[in-house]
Amino acid sequence: MRTAAEVAEGGSAFDDDTTPLARAAEQSVLARSGHLHRDRPAPRPDGTRVFVVANQKGGVGKTTTTVNVAAALALLGQRVLVIDLDPQGNASTALSVDHHRGVPSTYDMLVDGQPLADVMTKSDEISGLWVVPATIDLAGAEIELVSMVARETRLKTALAGHPWIGSAADAGEERFDYVLIDCPPSLGLLTLNALVAGREMFIPIQAEYYALEGLGQLLETVEMVRKHLNQSLIVTTILLTMYDARTRLAAGVASEVREHFGPEVLKTAIPRSVRVSEAPSYGQTVMTYDPASAGALSYLEAAREIATKGAPR
């Protein structure tokens, strides 16, 4: 049996990888040393993929999913931008970005028309990750946007104006590979801006019955946006969160979701994890807080699945 130091240095498998315990130990060592993602970088897409992470039901792990998938993609060698559209600013907190009043934020971009380049900041924790923070000013943005011209396309305009967003031919090697927009738990003007600006819908669903009830309303809203404002918007990614394999309810919900949505549902499900919940209190994602935890490994696998699956044609 090889030592942990030898595995971390070489990034190769244990001699005995035939048991679950040996495989789990290998995963843990490689994750803590960074080899798990460095040795298997994900392929970059041909152009920027803009994901709208939305679910009007609160408590389904929407923001947690946004920040951890974004961090995982960055660790897999992608260039990622997270746009925090939730006035609570939880994504900004988890990514350790200042979001007090006066900091350039999504409010300045949407309401005052500031360029995206002026409001985004680079993460100090993870290479390849940028963030547009949300401040408390965003809470009043919905009211201020009501009277504005083209109120539902302001985020789309901001994204289109940045040189790092576009195809490989237009934006070059410095392009963002992924833009993840973290929406508030509502279907107001902020979420509408995201739905108009994005191409792919990313829906986290808690593995409980109530989570399914609001999904129909969200899909009706998506269909309305498709019909009137953004014909290219499609649901491409559904992720089961807070999955407890010990319960029949979780298995039943997962089975129902997979039966209804098919390939849009990621094979990876995110288990309930204390480490995932603890990470934001330290201003981190679970990917840096405890990279060998079950939650971190699951988010890393989900991110790899998204990257491997590729953008819709």
Coordinates of C-alpha atoms in Angstrom, one line a residue:
M1 CA 0.0 0.0 0.0
R2 CA 1.4 3.4 -0.9
T3 CA 1.6 6.2 1.6
A4 CA -0.6 9.3 1.5
A5 CA 2.4 11.4 0.7
E6 CA 3.3 9.3 -2.3
V7 CA -0.2 9.4 -3.6
A8 CA -0.4 13.2 -3.2
E9 CA 3.0 13.6 -5.0
G10 CA 2.3 11.3 -7.9
G11 CA -1.5 11.7 -8.2
S12 CA -1.8 8.0 -9.1
A13 CA -4.0 5.3 -7.6
F14 CA -3.4 3.1 -4.6
D15 CA -2.0 -0.3 -5.5
D16 CA -5.1 -1.8 -3.9
D17 CA -8.1 0.1 -5.2
T18 CA -10.5 -2.9 -5.1
T19 CA -12.3 -1.9 -1.9
P20 CA -14.6 1.1 -1.3
L21 CA -12.4 2.1 1.7
A22 CA -9.3 2.2 -0.5
R23 CA -11.1 4.3 -3.2
A24 CA -12.5 6.7 -0.6
A25 CA -9.1 7.1 1.0
E26 CA -7.5 7.8 -2.4
Q27 CA -10.2 10.4 -3.3
S28 CA -9.6 12.1 0.1
V29 CA -5.9 12.3 -0.3
L30 CA -6.0 13.5 -3.9
A31 CA -8.7 16.1 -3.1
R32 CA -6.7 17.6 -0.2
S33 CA -3.5 17.7 -2.2
G34 CA -5.3 19.4 -5.2
H35 CA -4.5 16.6 -7.6
L36 CA -8.1 15.5 -8.0
H37 CA -8.9 18.6 -10.1
R38 CA -5.5 19.7 -11.4
D39 CA -4.7 16.3 -13.0
R40 CA -8.1 16.2 -14.8
P41 CA -8.9 19.7 -16.0
A42 CA -12.3 20.1 -17.8
P43 CA -12.4 21.0 -21.5
R44 CA -13.2 24.7 -22.2
P45 CA -16.4 25.4 -24.1
D46 CA -16.3 27.1 -27.5
G47 CA -17.9 30.2 -26.1
T48 CA -19.3 31.6 -22.9
R49 CA -22.1 29.6 -21.3
V50 CA -24.5 31.8 -19.4
F51 CA -26.4 29.9 -16.7
V52 CA -29.4 31.3 -14.8
V53 CA -29.5 29.6 -11.4
A54 CA -33.1 30.0 -10.3
N55 CA -35.9 28.5 -8.2
Q56 CA -38.5 30.8 -6.6
K57 CA -38.7 28.4 -3.6
G58 CA -36.3 29.3 -0.9
G59 CA -34.1 26.9 0.9
V60 CA -33.3 24.5 -2.0
G61 CA -29.6 25.2 -2.0
K62 CA -29.7 27.7 -4.9
T63 CA -26.9 30.1 -3.7
T64 CA -24.9 27.2 -2.2
T65 CA -25.0 25.5 -5.6
T66 CA -24.1 28.6 -7.5
V67 CA -20.9 29.4 -5.5
N68 CA -19.8 25.8 -5.2
V69 CA -20.3 24.8 -8.8
A70 CA -18.6 28.1 -9.8
A71 CA -15.6 27.4 -7.5
A72 CA -15.4 23.8 -8.8
L73 CA -15.4 24.9 -12.4
A74 CA -12.6 27.4 -11.7
L75 CA -10.6 24.6 -10.0
L76 CA -11.2 22.5 -13.1
G77 CA -9.4 25.2 -15.2
Q78 CA -12.3 27.3 -16.3
R79 CA -12.7 31.1 -16.2
V80 CA -15.9 31.8 -14.3
L81 CA -18.0 34.8 -13.4
V82 CA -20.6 34.8 -10.7
I83 CA -23.2 37.6 -10.8
D84 CA -25.0 38.0 -7.4
L85 CA -28.6 39.2 -8.1
D86 CA -29.9 38.4 -4.7
P87 CA -30.2 41.5 -2.4
Q88 CA -29.2 39.2 0.6
G89 CA -25.7 39.0 -0.9
N90 CA -25.2 35.4 0.3
A91 CA -23.2 34.4 -2.8
S92 CA -20.9 37.4 -2.2
T93 CA -20.4 36.4 1.4
A94 CA -19.5 32.8 0.5
L95 CA -17.0 34.0 -2.1
S96 CA -15.4 36.4 0.4
V97 CA -16.1 39.5 -1.6
D98 CA -16.9 42.9 0.0
H99 CA -20.6 43.8 -0.5
H100 CA -21.2 46.6 1.9
R101 CA -23.0 49.8 0.7
G102 CA -20.8 51.8 -1.5
V103 CA -19.0 48.9 -3.2
P104 CA -19.6 48.7 -7.0
S105 CA -22.2 46.1 -7.4
T106 CA -25.0 44.6 -9.5
Y107 CA -27.2 47.6 -8.4
D108 CA -24.8 50.0 -10.1
M109 CA -24.8 47.9 -13.3
L110 CA -28.5 47.4 -13.6
V111 CA -29.9 50.8 -12.3
D112 CA -27.0 53.2 -13.1
G113 CA -25.8 51.5 -16.2
Q114 CA -22.2 51.0 -15.2
P115 CA -20.2 48.6 -17.4
L116 CA -19.7 45.1 -16.1
A117 CA -16.0 45.5 -16.1
D118 CA -16.3 48.3 -13.5
V119 CA -18.3 46.3 -11.0
M120 CA -16.7 42.9 -11.1
T121 CA -13.9 41.8 -8.8
K122 CA -11.4 38.9 -8.9
S123 CA -11.6 36.3 -6.1
D124 CA -8.6 36.2 -3.8
E125 CA -9.4 32.6 -2.8
I126 CA -9.7 30.8 -6.2
S127 CA -7.8 31.5 -9.4
G128 CA -10.0 32.0 -12.5
L129 CA -13.0 33.2 -10.5
W130 CA -14.6 36.7 -10.7
V131 CA -17.6 38.0 -8.8
V132 CA -20.1 40.9 -9.2
P133 CA -21.3 41.4 -5.6
A134 CA -24.8 42.4 -4.5
T135 CA -25.3 45.1 -1.9
I136 CA -28.4 46.0 0.1
D137 CA -29.1 48.8 -2.4
L138 CA -30.3 46.0 -4.7
A139 CA -33.4 45.5 -2.5
G140 CA -34.9 48.7 -4.0
A141 CA -33.8 48.0 -7.6
E142 CA -37.1 46.2 -8.6
I143 CA -39.0 49.4 -7.8
E144 CA -36.5 51.7 -9.6
L145 CA -36.4 49.4 -12.7
V146 CA -40.2 49.6 -13.2
S147 CA -40.1 53.0 -14.8
M148 CA -36.9 52.4 -16.9
V149 CA -36.8 51.8 -20.7
A150 CA -35.9 48.2 -21.6
R151 CA -36.0 47.3 -17.9
E152 CA -35.9 43.6 -18.5
T153 CA -32.9 43.7 -20.8
R154 CA -30.4 45.7 -18.7
L155 CA -28.4 42.7 -17.6
K156 CA -28.3 41.3 -21.1
T157 CA -26.9 44.6 -22.4
A158 CA -24.3 44.6 -19.7
L159 CA -23.1 41.1 -20.5
A160 CA -23.0 41.9 -24.3
G161 CA -20.8 44.9 -23.6
H162 CA -18.0 42.9 -22.0
P163 CA -15.1 41.8 -24.2
W164 CA -14.6 38.5 -22.3
I165 CA -18.1 37.2 -23.0
G166 CA -18.7 35.6 -26.4
S167 CA -17.3 32.9 -28.7
A168 CA -13.7 31.8 -28.7
A169 CA -13.2 33.6 -32.1
D170 CA -14.6 36.9 -30.7
A171 CA -13.5 36.9 -27.1
G172 CA -10.2 34.9 -27.4
E173 CA -8.4 32.9 -24.7
E174 CA -9.3 35.5 -22.0
R175 CA -13.0 34.8 -22.4
F176 CA -15.2 33.7 -19.5
D177 CA -16.1 30.0 -20.0
Y178 CA -19.1 30.2 -17.6
V179 CA -21.3 33.0 -16.2
L180 CA -23.5 31.9 -13.3
I181 CA -26.3 34.3 -12.3
D182 CA -27.6 33.7 -8.7
C183 CA -31.2 34.9 -8.7
P184 CA -33.3 35.9 -5.7
P185 CA -36.1 33.4 -4.5
S186 CA -38.8 35.2 -6.4
L187 CA -39.9 35.8 -10.0
G188 CA -39.6 39.6 -10.1
L189 CA -37.7 42.0 -12.3
L190 CA -34.3 40.9 -11.1
T191 CA -35.0 37.2 -12.0
L192 CA -36.6 38.3 -15.3
N193 CA -33.4 40.2 -16.2
A194 CA -31.4 37.0 -15.6
L195 CA -33.9 34.9 -17.7
V196 CA -33.6 37.3 -20.6
A197 CA -29.8 37.5 -20.3
G198 CA -29.1 33.7 -20.0
R199 CA -29.1 30.8 -22.4
E200 CA -29.3 27.9 -20.0
M201 CA -31.5 27.4 -17.0
F202 CA -29.9 25.7 -14.0
I203 CA -32.5 24.6 -11.4
P204 CA -31.4 23.2 -8.0
I205 CA -34.2 21.0 -6.5
Q206 CA -34.2 19.9 -2.9
A207 CA -35.0 16.2 -2.7
E208 CA -38.3 16.8 -0.8
Y209 CA -41.9 16.9 -2.0
Y210 CA -42.6 20.6 -1.5
A211 CA -39.7 21.4 -3.8
L212 CA -41.6 19.9 -6.7
E213 CA -44.7 22.0 -6.2
G214 CA -43.1 25.3 -7.2
L215 CA -41.3 23.8 -10.1
G216 CA -44.3 24.0 -12.4
Q217 CA -44.7 27.8 -11.8
L218 CA -41.0 28.3 -12.6
L219 CA -41.3 26.4 -15.8
E220 CA -44.4 28.3 -16.8
T221 CA -42.4 31.6 -16.3
V222 CA -39.5 30.2 -18.4
E223 CA -41.9 29.3 -21.2
M224 CA -43.4 32.8 -21.1
V225 CA -39.9 34.3 -21.3
R226 CA -39.1 32.0 -24.2
K227 CA -42.2 33.1 -26.1
H228 CA -41.9 36.8 -25.7
L229 CA -38.3 37.8 -24.6
N230 CA -35.7 35.1 -25.1
Q231 CA -36.3 32.3 -27.5
S232 CA -32.9 30.7 -26.8
L233 CA -33.6 30.0 -23.1
I234 CA -33.8 26.3 -22.3
V235 CA -33.6 24.2 -19.2
T236 CA -30.4 22.2 -19.5
T237 CA -29.3 21.4 -15.9
I238 CA -31.3 20.2 -12.9
L239 CA -29.4 19.2 -9.7
L240 CA -30.8 17.4 -6.8
T241 CA -29.6 18.9 -3.5
M242 CA -29.7 18.0 0.2
Y243 CA -30.1 14.4 -0.9
D244 CA -30.5 11.9 2.0
A245 CA -30.0 8.4 0.6
R246 CA -31.4 6.9 3.8
T247 CA -34.9 8.1 3.2
R248 CA -37.5 6.7 0.7
L249 CA -38.8 10.2 0.2
A250 CA -35.6 11.4 -1.3
A251 CA -35.3 8.4 -3.5
G252 CA -39.0 8.9 -4.6
V253 CA -38.5 12.6 -5.4
A254 CA -35.2 11.8 -7.3
S255 CA -37.0 9.1 -9.3
E256 CA -39.9 11.4 -10.2
V257 CA -37.6 14.2 -11.3
R258 CA -35.4 11.9 -13.4
E259 CA -38.4 10.3 -15.0
H260 CA -39.9 13.7 -15.9
F261 CA -36.8 15.6 -17.0
G262 CA -34.5 12.8 -18.2
P263 CA -31.0 13.8 -19.3
E264 CA -31.4 17.4 -17.9
V265 CA -31.0 15.9 -14.4
L266 CA -27.3 15.5 -13.5
K267 CA -26.3 12.0 -12.4
T268 CA -24.6 13.5 -9.4
A269 CA -26.7 14.4 -6.4
I270 CA -25.5 16.7 -3.6
P271 CA -25.8 15.0 -0.2
R272 CA -26.8 16.7 3.0
S273 CA -23.5 18.0 4.5
V274 CA -22.6 20.0 7.6
R275 CA -19.4 21.1 6.0
V276 CA -21.3 22.7 3.1
S277 CA -23.4 24.6 5.6
E278 CA -20.3 25.7 7.7
A279 CA -18.2 27.0 4.8
P280 CA -20.0 30.4 4.2
S281 CA -19.4 31.4 7.9
Y282 CA -15.7 31.3 7.1
G283 CA -16.2 33.3 3.9
Q284 CA -15.4 30.2 1.8
T285 CA -17.0 27.7 -0.5
V286 CA -16.8 24.0 0.6
M287 CA -14.4 23.5 -2.2
T288 CA -11.7 25.4 -0.3
Y289 CA -13.0 24.9 3.2
D290 CA -13.0 21.1 3.1
P291 CA -12.1 19.8 -0.3
A292 CA -12.2 16.2 0.7
S293 CA -15.7 16.3 2.2
A294 CA -18.6 14.5 0.6
G295 CA -20.2 17.8 -0.4
A296 CA -17.1 19.2 -2.1
L297 CA -16.4 16.0 -4.0
S298 CA -20.1 15.9 -5.1
Y299 CA -20.0 19.5 -6.4
L300 CA -16.7 18.8 -8.1
E301 CA -18.3 15.9 -9.9
A302 CA -21.4 17.9 -10.8
A303 CA -19.2 20.6 -12.3
R304 CA -17.2 18.1 -14.3
E305 CA -20.5 16.6 -15.5
I306 CA -21.7 20.1 -16.7
A307 CA -18.4 20.8 -18.5
T308 CA -18.3 17.3 -20.1
K309 CA -22.0 17.5 -21.2
G310 CA -21.3 20.7 -23.1
A311 CA -23.5 23.5 -24.3
P312 CA -26.8 22.8 -26.1
R313 CA -26.6 23.2 -29.9

